[in-house]
XYZ file of C-alpha atoms in Angstrom:
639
model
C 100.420 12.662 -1.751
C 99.661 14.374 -4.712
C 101.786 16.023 -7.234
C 102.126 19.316 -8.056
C 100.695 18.613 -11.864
C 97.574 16.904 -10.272
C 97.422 20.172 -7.669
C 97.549 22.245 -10.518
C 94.856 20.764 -12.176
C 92.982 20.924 -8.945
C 93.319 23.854 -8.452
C 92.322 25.065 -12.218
C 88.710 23.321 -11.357
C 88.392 25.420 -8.014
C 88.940 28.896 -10.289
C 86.572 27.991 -12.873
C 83.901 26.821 -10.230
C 84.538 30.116 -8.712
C 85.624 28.411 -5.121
C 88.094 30.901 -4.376
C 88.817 29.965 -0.868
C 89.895 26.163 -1.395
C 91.690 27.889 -4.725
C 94.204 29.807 -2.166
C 94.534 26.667 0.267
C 95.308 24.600 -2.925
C 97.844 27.345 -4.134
C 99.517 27.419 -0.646
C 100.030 23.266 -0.853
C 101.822 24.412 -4.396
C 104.139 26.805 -3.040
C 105.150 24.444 -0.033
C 106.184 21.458 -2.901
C 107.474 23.768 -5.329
C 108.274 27.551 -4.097
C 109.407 28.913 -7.866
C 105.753 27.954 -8.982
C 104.722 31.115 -10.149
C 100.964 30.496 -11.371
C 100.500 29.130 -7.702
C 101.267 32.745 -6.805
C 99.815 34.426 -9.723
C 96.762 31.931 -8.653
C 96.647 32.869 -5.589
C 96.672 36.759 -5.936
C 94.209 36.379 -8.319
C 91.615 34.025 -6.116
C 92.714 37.028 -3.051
C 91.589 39.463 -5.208
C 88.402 38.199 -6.143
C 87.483 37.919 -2.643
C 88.387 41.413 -1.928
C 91.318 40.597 0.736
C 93.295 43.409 -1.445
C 95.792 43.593 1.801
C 96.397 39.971 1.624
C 96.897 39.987 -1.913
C 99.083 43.342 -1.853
C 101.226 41.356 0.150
C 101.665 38.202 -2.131
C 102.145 40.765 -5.303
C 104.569 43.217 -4.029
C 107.354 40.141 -3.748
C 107.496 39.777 -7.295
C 108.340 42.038 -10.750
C 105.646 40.121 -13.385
C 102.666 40.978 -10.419
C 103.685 44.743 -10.273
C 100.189 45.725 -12.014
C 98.257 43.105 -9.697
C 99.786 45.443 -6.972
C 98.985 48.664 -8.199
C 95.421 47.380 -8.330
C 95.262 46.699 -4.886
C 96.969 49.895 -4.105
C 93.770 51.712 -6.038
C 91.083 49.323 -4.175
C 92.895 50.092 -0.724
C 92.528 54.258 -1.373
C 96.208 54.474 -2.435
C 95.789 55.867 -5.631
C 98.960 57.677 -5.537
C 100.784 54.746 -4.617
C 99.500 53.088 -7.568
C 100.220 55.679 -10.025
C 104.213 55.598 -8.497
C 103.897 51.513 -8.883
C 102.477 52.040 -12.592
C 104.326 54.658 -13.970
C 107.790 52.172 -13.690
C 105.865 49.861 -15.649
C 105.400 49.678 -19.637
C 102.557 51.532 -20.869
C 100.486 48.475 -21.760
C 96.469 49.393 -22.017
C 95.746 47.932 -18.860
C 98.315 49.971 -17.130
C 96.987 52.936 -19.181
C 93.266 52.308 -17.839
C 94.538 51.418 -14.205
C 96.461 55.061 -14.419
C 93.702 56.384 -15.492
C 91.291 55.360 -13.160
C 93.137 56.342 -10.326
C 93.654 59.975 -11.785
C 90.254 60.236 -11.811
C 89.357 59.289 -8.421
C 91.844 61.962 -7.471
C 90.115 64.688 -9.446
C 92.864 64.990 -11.557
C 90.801 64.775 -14.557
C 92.737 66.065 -17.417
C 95.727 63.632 -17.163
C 92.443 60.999 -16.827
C 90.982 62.438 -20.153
C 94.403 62.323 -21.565
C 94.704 58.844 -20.684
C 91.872 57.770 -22.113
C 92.264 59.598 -25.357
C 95.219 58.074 -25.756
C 93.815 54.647 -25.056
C 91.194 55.041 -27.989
C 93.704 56.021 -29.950
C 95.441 52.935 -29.912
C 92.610 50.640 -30.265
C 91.960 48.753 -33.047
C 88.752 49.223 -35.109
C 87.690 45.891 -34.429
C 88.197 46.195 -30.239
C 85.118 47.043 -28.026
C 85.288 50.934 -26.889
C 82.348 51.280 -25.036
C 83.783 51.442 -21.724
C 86.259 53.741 -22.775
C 83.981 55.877 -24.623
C 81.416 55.494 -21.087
C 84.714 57.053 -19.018
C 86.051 59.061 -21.291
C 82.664 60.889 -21.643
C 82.570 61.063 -17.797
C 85.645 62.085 -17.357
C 84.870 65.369 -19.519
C 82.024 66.005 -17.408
C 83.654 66.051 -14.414
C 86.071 68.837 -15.408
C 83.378 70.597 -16.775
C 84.542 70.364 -20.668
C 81.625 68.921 -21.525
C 81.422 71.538 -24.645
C 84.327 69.933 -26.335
C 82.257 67.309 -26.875
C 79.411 68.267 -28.578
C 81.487 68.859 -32.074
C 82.860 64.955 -31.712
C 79.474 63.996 -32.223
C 80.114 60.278 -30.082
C 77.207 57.661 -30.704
C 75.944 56.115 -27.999
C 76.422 52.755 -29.610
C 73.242 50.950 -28.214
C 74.917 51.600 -24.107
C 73.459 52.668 -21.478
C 76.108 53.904 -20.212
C 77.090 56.044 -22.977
C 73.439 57.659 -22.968
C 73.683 58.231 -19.356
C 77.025 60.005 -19.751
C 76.223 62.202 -22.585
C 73.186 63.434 -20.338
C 75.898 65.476 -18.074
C 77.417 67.072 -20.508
C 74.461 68.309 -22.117
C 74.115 69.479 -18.692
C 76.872 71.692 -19.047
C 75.600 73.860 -21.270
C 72.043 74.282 -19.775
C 70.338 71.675 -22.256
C 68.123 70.396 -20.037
C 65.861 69.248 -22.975
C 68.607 67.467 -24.239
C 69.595 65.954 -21.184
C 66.116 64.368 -20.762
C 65.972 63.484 -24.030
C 69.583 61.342 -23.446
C 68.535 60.205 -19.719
C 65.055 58.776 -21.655
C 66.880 57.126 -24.308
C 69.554 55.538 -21.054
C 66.000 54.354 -19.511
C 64.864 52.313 -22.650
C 68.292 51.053 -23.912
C 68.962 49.885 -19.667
C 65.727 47.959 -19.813
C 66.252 46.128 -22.860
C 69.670 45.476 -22.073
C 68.834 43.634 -18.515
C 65.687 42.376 -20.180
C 67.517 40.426 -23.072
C 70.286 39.180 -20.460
C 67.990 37.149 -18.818
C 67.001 39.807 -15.837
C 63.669 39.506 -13.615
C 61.390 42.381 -14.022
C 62.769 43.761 -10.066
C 66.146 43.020 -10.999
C 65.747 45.280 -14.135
C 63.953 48.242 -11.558
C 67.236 48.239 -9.588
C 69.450 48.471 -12.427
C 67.138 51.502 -13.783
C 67.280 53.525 -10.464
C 70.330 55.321 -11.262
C 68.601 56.571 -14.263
C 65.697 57.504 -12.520
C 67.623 59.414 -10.102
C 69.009 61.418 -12.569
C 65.467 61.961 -13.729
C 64.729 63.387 -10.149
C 67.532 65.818 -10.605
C 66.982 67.260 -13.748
C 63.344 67.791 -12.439
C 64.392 69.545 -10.090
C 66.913 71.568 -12.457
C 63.625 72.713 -14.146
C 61.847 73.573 -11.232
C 59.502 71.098 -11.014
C 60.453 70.598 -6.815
C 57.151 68.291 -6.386
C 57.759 65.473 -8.949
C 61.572 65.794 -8.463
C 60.669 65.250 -4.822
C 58.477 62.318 -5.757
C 60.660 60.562 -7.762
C 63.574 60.749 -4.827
C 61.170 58.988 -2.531
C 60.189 56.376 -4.965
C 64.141 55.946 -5.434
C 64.504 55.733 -1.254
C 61.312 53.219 -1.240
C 62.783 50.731 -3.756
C 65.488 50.519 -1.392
C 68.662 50.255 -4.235
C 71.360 48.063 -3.454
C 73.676 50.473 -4.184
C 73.679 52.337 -0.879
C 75.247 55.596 -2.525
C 72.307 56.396 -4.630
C 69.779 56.190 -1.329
C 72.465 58.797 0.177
C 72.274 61.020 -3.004
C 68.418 60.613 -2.861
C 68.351 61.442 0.739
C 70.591 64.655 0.586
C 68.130 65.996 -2.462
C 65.358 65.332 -0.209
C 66.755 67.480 2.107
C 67.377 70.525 -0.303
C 63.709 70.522 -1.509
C 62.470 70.618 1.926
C 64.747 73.232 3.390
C 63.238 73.947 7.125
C 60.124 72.801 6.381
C 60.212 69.367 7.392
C 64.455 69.649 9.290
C 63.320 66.391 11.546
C 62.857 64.344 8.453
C 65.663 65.752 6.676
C 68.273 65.038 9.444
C 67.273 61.918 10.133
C 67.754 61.013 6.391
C 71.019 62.532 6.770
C 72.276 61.271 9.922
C 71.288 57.316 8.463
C 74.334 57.723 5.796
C 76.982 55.793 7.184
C 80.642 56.690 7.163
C 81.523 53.862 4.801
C 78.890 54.573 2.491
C 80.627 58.189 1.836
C 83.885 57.420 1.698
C 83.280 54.101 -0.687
C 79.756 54.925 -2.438
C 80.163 58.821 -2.807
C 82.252 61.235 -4.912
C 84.377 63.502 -2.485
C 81.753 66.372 -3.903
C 79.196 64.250 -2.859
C 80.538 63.494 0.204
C 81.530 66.354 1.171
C 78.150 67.960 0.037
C 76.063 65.818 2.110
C 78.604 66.682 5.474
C 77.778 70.472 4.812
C 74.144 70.523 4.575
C 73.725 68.414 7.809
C 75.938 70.847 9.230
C 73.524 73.575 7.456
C 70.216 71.410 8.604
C 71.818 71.535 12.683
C 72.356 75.269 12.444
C 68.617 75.789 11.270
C 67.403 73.694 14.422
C 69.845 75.898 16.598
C 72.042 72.454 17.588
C 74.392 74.198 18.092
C 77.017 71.695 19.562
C 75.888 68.951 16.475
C 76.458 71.824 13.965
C 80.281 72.193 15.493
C 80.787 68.427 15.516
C 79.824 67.929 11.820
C 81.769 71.283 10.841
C 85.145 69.793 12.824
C 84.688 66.600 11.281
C 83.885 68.449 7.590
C 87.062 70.469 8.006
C 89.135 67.327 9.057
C 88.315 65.201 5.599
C 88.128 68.376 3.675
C 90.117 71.242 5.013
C 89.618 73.420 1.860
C 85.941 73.336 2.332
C 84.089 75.999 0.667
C 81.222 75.282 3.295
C 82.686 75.813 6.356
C 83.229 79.649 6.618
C 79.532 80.624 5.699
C 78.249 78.369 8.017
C 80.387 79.344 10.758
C 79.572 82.763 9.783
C 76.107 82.257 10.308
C 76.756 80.746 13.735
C 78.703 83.790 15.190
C 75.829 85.799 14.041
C 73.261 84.332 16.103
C 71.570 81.882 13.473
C 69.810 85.668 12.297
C 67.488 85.612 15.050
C 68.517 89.078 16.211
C 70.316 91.626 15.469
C 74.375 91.068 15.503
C 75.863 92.974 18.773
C 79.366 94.394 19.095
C 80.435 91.508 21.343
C 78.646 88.815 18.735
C 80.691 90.654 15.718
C 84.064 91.075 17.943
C 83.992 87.306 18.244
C 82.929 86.778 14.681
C 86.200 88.772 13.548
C 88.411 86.999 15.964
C 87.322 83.616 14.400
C 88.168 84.912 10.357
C 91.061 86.945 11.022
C 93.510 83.734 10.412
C 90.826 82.492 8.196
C 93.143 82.926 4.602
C 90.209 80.800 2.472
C 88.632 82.827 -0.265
C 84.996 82.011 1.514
C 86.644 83.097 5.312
C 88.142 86.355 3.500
C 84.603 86.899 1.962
C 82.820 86.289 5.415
C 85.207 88.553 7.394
C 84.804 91.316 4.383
C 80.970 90.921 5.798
C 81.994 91.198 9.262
C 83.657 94.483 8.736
C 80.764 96.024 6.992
C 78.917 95.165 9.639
C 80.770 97.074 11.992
C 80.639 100.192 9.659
C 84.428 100.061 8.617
C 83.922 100.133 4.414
C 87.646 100.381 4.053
C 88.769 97.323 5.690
C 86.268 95.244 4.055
C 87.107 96.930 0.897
C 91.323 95.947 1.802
C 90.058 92.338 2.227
C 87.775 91.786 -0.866
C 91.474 93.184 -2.702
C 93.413 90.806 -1.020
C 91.334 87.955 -3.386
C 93.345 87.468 -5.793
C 91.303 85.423 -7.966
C 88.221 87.403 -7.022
C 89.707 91.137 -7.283
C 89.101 92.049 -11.153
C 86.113 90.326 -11.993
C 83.552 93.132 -12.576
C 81.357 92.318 -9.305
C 84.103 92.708 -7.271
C 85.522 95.930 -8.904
C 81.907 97.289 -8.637
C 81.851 96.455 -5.013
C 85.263 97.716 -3.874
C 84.274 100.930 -5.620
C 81.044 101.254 -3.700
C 83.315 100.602 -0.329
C 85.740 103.023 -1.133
C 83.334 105.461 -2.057
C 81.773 105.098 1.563
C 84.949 105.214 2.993
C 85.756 108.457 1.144
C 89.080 107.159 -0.045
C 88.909 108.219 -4.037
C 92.550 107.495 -4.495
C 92.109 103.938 -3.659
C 88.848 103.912 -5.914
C 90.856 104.918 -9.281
C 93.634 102.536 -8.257
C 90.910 99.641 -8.306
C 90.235 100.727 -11.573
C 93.419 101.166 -13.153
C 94.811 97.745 -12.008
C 91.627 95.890 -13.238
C 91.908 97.467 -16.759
C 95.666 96.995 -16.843
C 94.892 93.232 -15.715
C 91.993 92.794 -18.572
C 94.234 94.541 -21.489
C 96.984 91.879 -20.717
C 93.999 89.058 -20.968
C 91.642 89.377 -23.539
C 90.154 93.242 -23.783
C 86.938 92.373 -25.680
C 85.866 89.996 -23.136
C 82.449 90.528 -21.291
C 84.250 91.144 -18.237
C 86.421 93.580 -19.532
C 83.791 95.585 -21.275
C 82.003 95.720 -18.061
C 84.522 97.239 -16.383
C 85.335 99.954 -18.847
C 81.834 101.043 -19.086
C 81.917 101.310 -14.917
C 85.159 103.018 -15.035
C 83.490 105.736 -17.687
C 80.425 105.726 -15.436
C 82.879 106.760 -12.101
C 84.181 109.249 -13.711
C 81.019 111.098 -15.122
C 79.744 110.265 -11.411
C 82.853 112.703 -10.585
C 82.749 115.210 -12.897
C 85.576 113.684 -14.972
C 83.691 114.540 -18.397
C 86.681 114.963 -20.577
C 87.886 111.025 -19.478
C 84.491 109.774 -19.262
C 84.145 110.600 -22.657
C 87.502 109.244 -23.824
C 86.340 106.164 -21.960
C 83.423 105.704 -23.906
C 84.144 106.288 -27.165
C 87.260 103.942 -26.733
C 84.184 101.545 -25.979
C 82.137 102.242 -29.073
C 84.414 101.741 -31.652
C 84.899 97.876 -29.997
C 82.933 95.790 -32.344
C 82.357 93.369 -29.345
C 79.578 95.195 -27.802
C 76.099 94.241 -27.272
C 73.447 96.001 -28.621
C 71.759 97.130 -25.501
C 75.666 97.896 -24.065
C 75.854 100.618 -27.336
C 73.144 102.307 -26.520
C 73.935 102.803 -23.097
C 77.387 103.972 -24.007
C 76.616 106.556 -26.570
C 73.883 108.125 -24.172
C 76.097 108.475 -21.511
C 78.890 109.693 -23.887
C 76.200 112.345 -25.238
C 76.213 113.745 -21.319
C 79.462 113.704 -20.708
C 80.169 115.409 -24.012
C 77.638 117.666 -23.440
C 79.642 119.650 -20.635
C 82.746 119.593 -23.346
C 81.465 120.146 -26.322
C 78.211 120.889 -26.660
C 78.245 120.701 -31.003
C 79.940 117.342 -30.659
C 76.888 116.475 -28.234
C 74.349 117.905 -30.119
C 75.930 115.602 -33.071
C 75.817 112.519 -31.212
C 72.408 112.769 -29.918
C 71.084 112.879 -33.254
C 72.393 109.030 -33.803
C 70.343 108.001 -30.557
C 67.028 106.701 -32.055
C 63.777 108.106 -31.277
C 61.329 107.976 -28.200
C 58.341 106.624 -29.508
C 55.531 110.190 -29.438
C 52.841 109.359 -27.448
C 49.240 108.998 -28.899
C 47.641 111.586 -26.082
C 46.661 114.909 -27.681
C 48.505 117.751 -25.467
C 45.635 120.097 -25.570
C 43.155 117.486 -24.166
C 45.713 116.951 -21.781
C 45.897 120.546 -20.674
C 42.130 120.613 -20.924
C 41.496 117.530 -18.392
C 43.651 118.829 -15.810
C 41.781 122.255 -15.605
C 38.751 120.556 -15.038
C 39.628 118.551 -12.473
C 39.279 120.827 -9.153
C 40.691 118.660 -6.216
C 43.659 116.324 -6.126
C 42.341 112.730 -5.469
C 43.843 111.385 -2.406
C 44.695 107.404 -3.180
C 43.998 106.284 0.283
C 46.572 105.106 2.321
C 46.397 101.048 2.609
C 45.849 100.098 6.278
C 47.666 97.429 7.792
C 45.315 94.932 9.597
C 46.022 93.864 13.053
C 45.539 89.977 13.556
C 44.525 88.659 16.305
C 47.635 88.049 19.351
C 49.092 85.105 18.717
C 49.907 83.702 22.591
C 52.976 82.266 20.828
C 54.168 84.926 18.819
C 54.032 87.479 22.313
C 55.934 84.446 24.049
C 58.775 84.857 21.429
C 58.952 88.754 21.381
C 58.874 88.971 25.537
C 61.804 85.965 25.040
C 63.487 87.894 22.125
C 63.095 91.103 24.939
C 64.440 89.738 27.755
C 67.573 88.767 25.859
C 68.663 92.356 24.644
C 67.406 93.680 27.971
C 69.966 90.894 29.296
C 72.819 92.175 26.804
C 72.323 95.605 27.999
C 72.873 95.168 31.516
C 75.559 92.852 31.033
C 77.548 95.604 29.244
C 76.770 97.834 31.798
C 79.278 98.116 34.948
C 77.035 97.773 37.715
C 75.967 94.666 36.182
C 75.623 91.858 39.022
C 75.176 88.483 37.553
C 73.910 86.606 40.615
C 70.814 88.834 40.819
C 68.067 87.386 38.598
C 66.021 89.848 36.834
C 62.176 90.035 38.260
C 60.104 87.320 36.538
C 57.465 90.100 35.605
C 59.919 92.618 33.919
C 58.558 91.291 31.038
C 55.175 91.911 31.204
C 53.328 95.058 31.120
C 52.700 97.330 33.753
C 49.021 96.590 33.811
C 49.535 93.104 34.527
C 51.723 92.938 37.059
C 50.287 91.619 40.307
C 52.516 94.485 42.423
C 51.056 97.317 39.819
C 47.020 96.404 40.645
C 45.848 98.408 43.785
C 43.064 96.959 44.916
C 39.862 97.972 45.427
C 40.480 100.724 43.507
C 37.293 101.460 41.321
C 35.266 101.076 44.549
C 33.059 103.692 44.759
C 33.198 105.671 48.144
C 30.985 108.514 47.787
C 31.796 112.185 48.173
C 33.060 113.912 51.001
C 31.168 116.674 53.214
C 27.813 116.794 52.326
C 25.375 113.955 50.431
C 23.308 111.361 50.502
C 25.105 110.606 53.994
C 24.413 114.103 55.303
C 20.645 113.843 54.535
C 19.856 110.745 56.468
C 21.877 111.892 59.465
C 19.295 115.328 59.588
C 16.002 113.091 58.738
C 17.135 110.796 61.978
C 17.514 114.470 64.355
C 13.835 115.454 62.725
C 11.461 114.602 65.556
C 8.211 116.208 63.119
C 9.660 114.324 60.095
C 9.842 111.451 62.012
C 6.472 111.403 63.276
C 4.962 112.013 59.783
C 6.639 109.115 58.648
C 5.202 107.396 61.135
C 1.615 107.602 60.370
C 2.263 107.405 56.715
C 3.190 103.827 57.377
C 0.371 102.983 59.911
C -2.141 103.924 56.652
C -1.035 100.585 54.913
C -2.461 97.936 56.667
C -1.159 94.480 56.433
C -3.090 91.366 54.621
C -2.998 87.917 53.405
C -1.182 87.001 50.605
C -2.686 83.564 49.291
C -0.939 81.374 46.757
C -0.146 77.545 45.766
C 0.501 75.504 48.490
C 3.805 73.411 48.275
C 2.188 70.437 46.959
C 0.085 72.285 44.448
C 3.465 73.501 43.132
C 5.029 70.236 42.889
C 2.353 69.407 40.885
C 2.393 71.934 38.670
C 6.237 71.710 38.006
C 5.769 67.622 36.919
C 2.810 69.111 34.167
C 5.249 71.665 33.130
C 7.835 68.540 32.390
């Protein structure tokens, strides 16, 4: 039998050949001589690890202090990743514990403990350590929150990577640099290719390792509006069929927002082939959760209706604060917008966002109630948003509502808590501006003009106003002025700079329209009829018979067993009960006529007689002509 030194050495031979398998069985033959071995176990968690049995390893690594990190690894590959930030954070703050922490903050979208990670990871590194990786994350990990801009001063080099180049292309991004963001994404195509080329790769396996970047390429096409190569370029990603399953998923759900409804057969069967496993391994939770909402969205558009629920129970499940759900679900209780919304369809519409506290349900049931004509209630829930209620589209829109609703008091109070709310911000803000110059405009709407002029020249001596924003401020303070003090107005007018004169000559002006006599008549554009369309008159007599259905079934002497005819829905004329027959037949008149004359020539004896020997005059004779064979014969010459 052999010893555990020769074991060991055994089983050092089976790592290094990468035989990971006989590795474990040769670790567990360690452990049965010598149970305090600890690289069997350190061996073995290792060799577990490598052939992804994470629960297997968990296991082995949990039983012992010096494996703790081991175990908050498998934690992270098993989905735990709070479980192994709780293992980690009892654990010295060594860089690999650091980077493990790290990486599990980001897959949580916590990214600013992730970015603070990482910063303080470079900071510790030596200048002679290799920070590409963490330069690669850290640069993603700004992108992802969206502080992309606090980049651009640091100025990072992209260090010959890929990666780096790849990165630096989102957060360009961020500020609308789509130049730029080519520019990087060209520079991650060249610097990918050489890499994989000088490592040895084959010119295929160098096309797979390049189709993330060309992916992106797709993308920012279709940023720019260029839908037709962007679209190109996706299928030439979903042709090279990539390894990496995620980025034919990605591919497939831009496919799907370039075609819209124009091709929904292809686009849901693109859609539908993403497996479960590739989105929850292979996709982002925004990417997963993206892809679940627009298959709901492509369902809805073929009017699936049961599909559309499944997917939307199923989206709400993994991600109950959706943003996708209420609009979607909106659009379902409305009909899909292929008629007009009835009291029953809105009633049931209302029911379903009443409990609905979500900013998109509040929004959707704000739309409800202005559909049923009740401004005040939809104004009541747009203020119940709290982080929606004093931006300036929101004050401008609750002010419209209340307006309609006649309810001025509430109006002002709008007002006066936004510009309370902005004051305790930041004042000069865009935002806040806007909202001053709409509270000046209310109140020169109401006849206000001593506070609409207070309001605005408040507003003009701000030096954070744009120049368009002064001029529209000092004309409108000129008219409200104008009603207080009409010097002051007359003052202030003269600063507001002058209407370009127009080249025309006044008296030739005068002149030409004395000459001209009549008022020319443009004429009125007629709308051409096209030709009946047997399917478009199949969908309005289909569209008809369902509101004529509606109506009766709101009616009380509604019977629902009693089908309506089959031809209520076609026109009088051509319905078999509404032809009488026979009825252009022409009958003659009545009481005297043609009729009437023949009956007196028949009881006319001379008449009769003179008739007679008229006819007797003509006498009969011989007509002679081709016999039948002759004519035979003449047909075959004809031929």
């Amino acid at each position: 039998m052999a010893t555990t030194t020769e074991l060991l050495t055994e089983l050092n031979g089976f790592l290094e050949k990468e035989s990971y398998q006989k590795a474990v069985d040769v670790c567990n033959k360690i452990v049965a001589k010598t149970p305090t071995e600890q690289i069997a176990y350190n061996a073995k968690v290792l060799a577990l690890i490598r052939m992804n049995k994470f629960d297997k390893a968990l296991e082995v690594a949990s039983r012992f202090d010096h494996l703790q990190v081991e175990a908050a690894y498998c934690h992270y590959k098993l989905k735990n990743e709070q479980k192994a930030i709780d293992v980690l954070a009892s654990l010295p703050s060594s860089p690999a514990v650091l980077h493990l922490k790290a990486q599990a903050h980001y897959r949580l979208n916590q990214y600013n403990e992730c970015i603070a990670l990482y910063e303080q990871l470079l900071a510790q590194a030596a200048p002679t350590d290799d920070t590409i990786e963490l330069k690669t994350n850290l640069i993603a990990a700004y992108a992802a929150a969206g502080r992309g801009a606090e980049l651009s001063s640091r100025g990072l080099e992209t260090e010959g990577s890929y990666e780096i180049a790849f990165n630096k292309s989102f957060v360009t991004l961020q500020s609308d640099d789509i130049e730029a963001a080519q520019t990087h994404l060209n520079e991650a195509d060249r610097l990918c290719r050489e890499t994989f080329s000088t490592e040895g790769y084959s010119p295929a396996e160098i096309e797979q390792e390049a189709l993330v970047v060309q992916l992106q390429h797709g993308y920012i096409q279709q940023l720019a509006g260029q839908e037709e190569e962007a679209l190109e370029t996706y299928l030439n990603v979903v042709q090279t069929k990539p390894k990496d399953v995620g980025l034919s998923a990605i591919a497939a759900n831009n496919i799907a927002t370039i075609q819209k409804q124009q091709d929904l057969f292809d686009s849901i069967k693109r859609l539908k082939a993403i497996s479960q496993e590739t989105l929850k391994d292979k996709c982002t939770p925004v990417q997963h959760e993206t892809i679940l909402a627009n298959l709901a969205l492509l369902w809805s558009w073929m009017k699936k209706l049961d599909e559309c629920q499944e997917v939307l129970q199923k989206l709400k499940s993994i991600f109950p604060n959706s943003s996708s759900v209420a609009p979607i679900q909106l659009y379902l209780a409305l009909g899909t917008g292929e008629t007009k919304p009835t009291a029953d369809t809105l009633k049931k519409a209302l029911d379903i966002f009443k409990n609905d506290t979500s900013v998109n349900g509040q929004l959707c049931l704000a739309h409800v109630y202005i559909l049923l004509k009740e401004p005040g209630k939809a104004a009541d829930t747009l203020r119940s948003i709290e982080s929606l209620a004093h931006s300036a589209g929101t004050v401008a829109t609750l002010v419209a509502l209340y307006d309609q609703a006649q309810n001025p008091a509430a109006t002002q109070q709008v007002l006066s808590q936004a510009l309370a709310f902005h004051a305790a911000q930041d004042s000069t803000s865009g935002e806040a501006l806007a909202i001053q110059e709409g509270d000046g405009a209310y109140q020169l709407a109401q006849g206000n003009y001593a506070a609409a002029a207070s309001r605005f020249e408040s507003l003009l001596s701000s030096e954070s106003l744009t120049p368009e924003m002064r001029l529209r401020c000092m004309a409108k303070l000129v008219v409200a002025i104008s009603f207080v003090d009409a010097t002051a107005a007359e003052t202030r007018s003269a600063l507001l700079p002058r209407i370009a004169s127009a080249s025309t000559d006044p008296e030739a002006l005068i002149k030409s329209r004395a000459q001209r006599k009549t008022t020319a008549v443009a004429p009125v554009p007629t709308k051409k009829r096209g030709a009946d369309n047997p399917e478009r008159i199949a969908r309005k007599r289909a569209k008809r018979r369902e509101k004529h259905i509606e109506v009766l079934k709101s009616r009380q002497e509604y019977y629902p067993n009693v089908p309506p005819h089959p031809e209520r829905w076609l026109p009088r004329k051509q319905r078999s009960r509404g032809n009488r027959r026979h009825k252009n037949k022409f009958v003659g008149a009545q009481g005297s006529g043609m009729g009437s004359q023949k009956d007196a020539l028949k009881l006319d004896a001379a008449a009769r007689a003179a008739a007679k020997k008229e006819s007797a005059t003509h006498k009969a004779h011989v007509v002679s002509g081709p016999s039948a064979m002759e004519r035979k014969a003449l047909a075959r010459k004809r031929r």
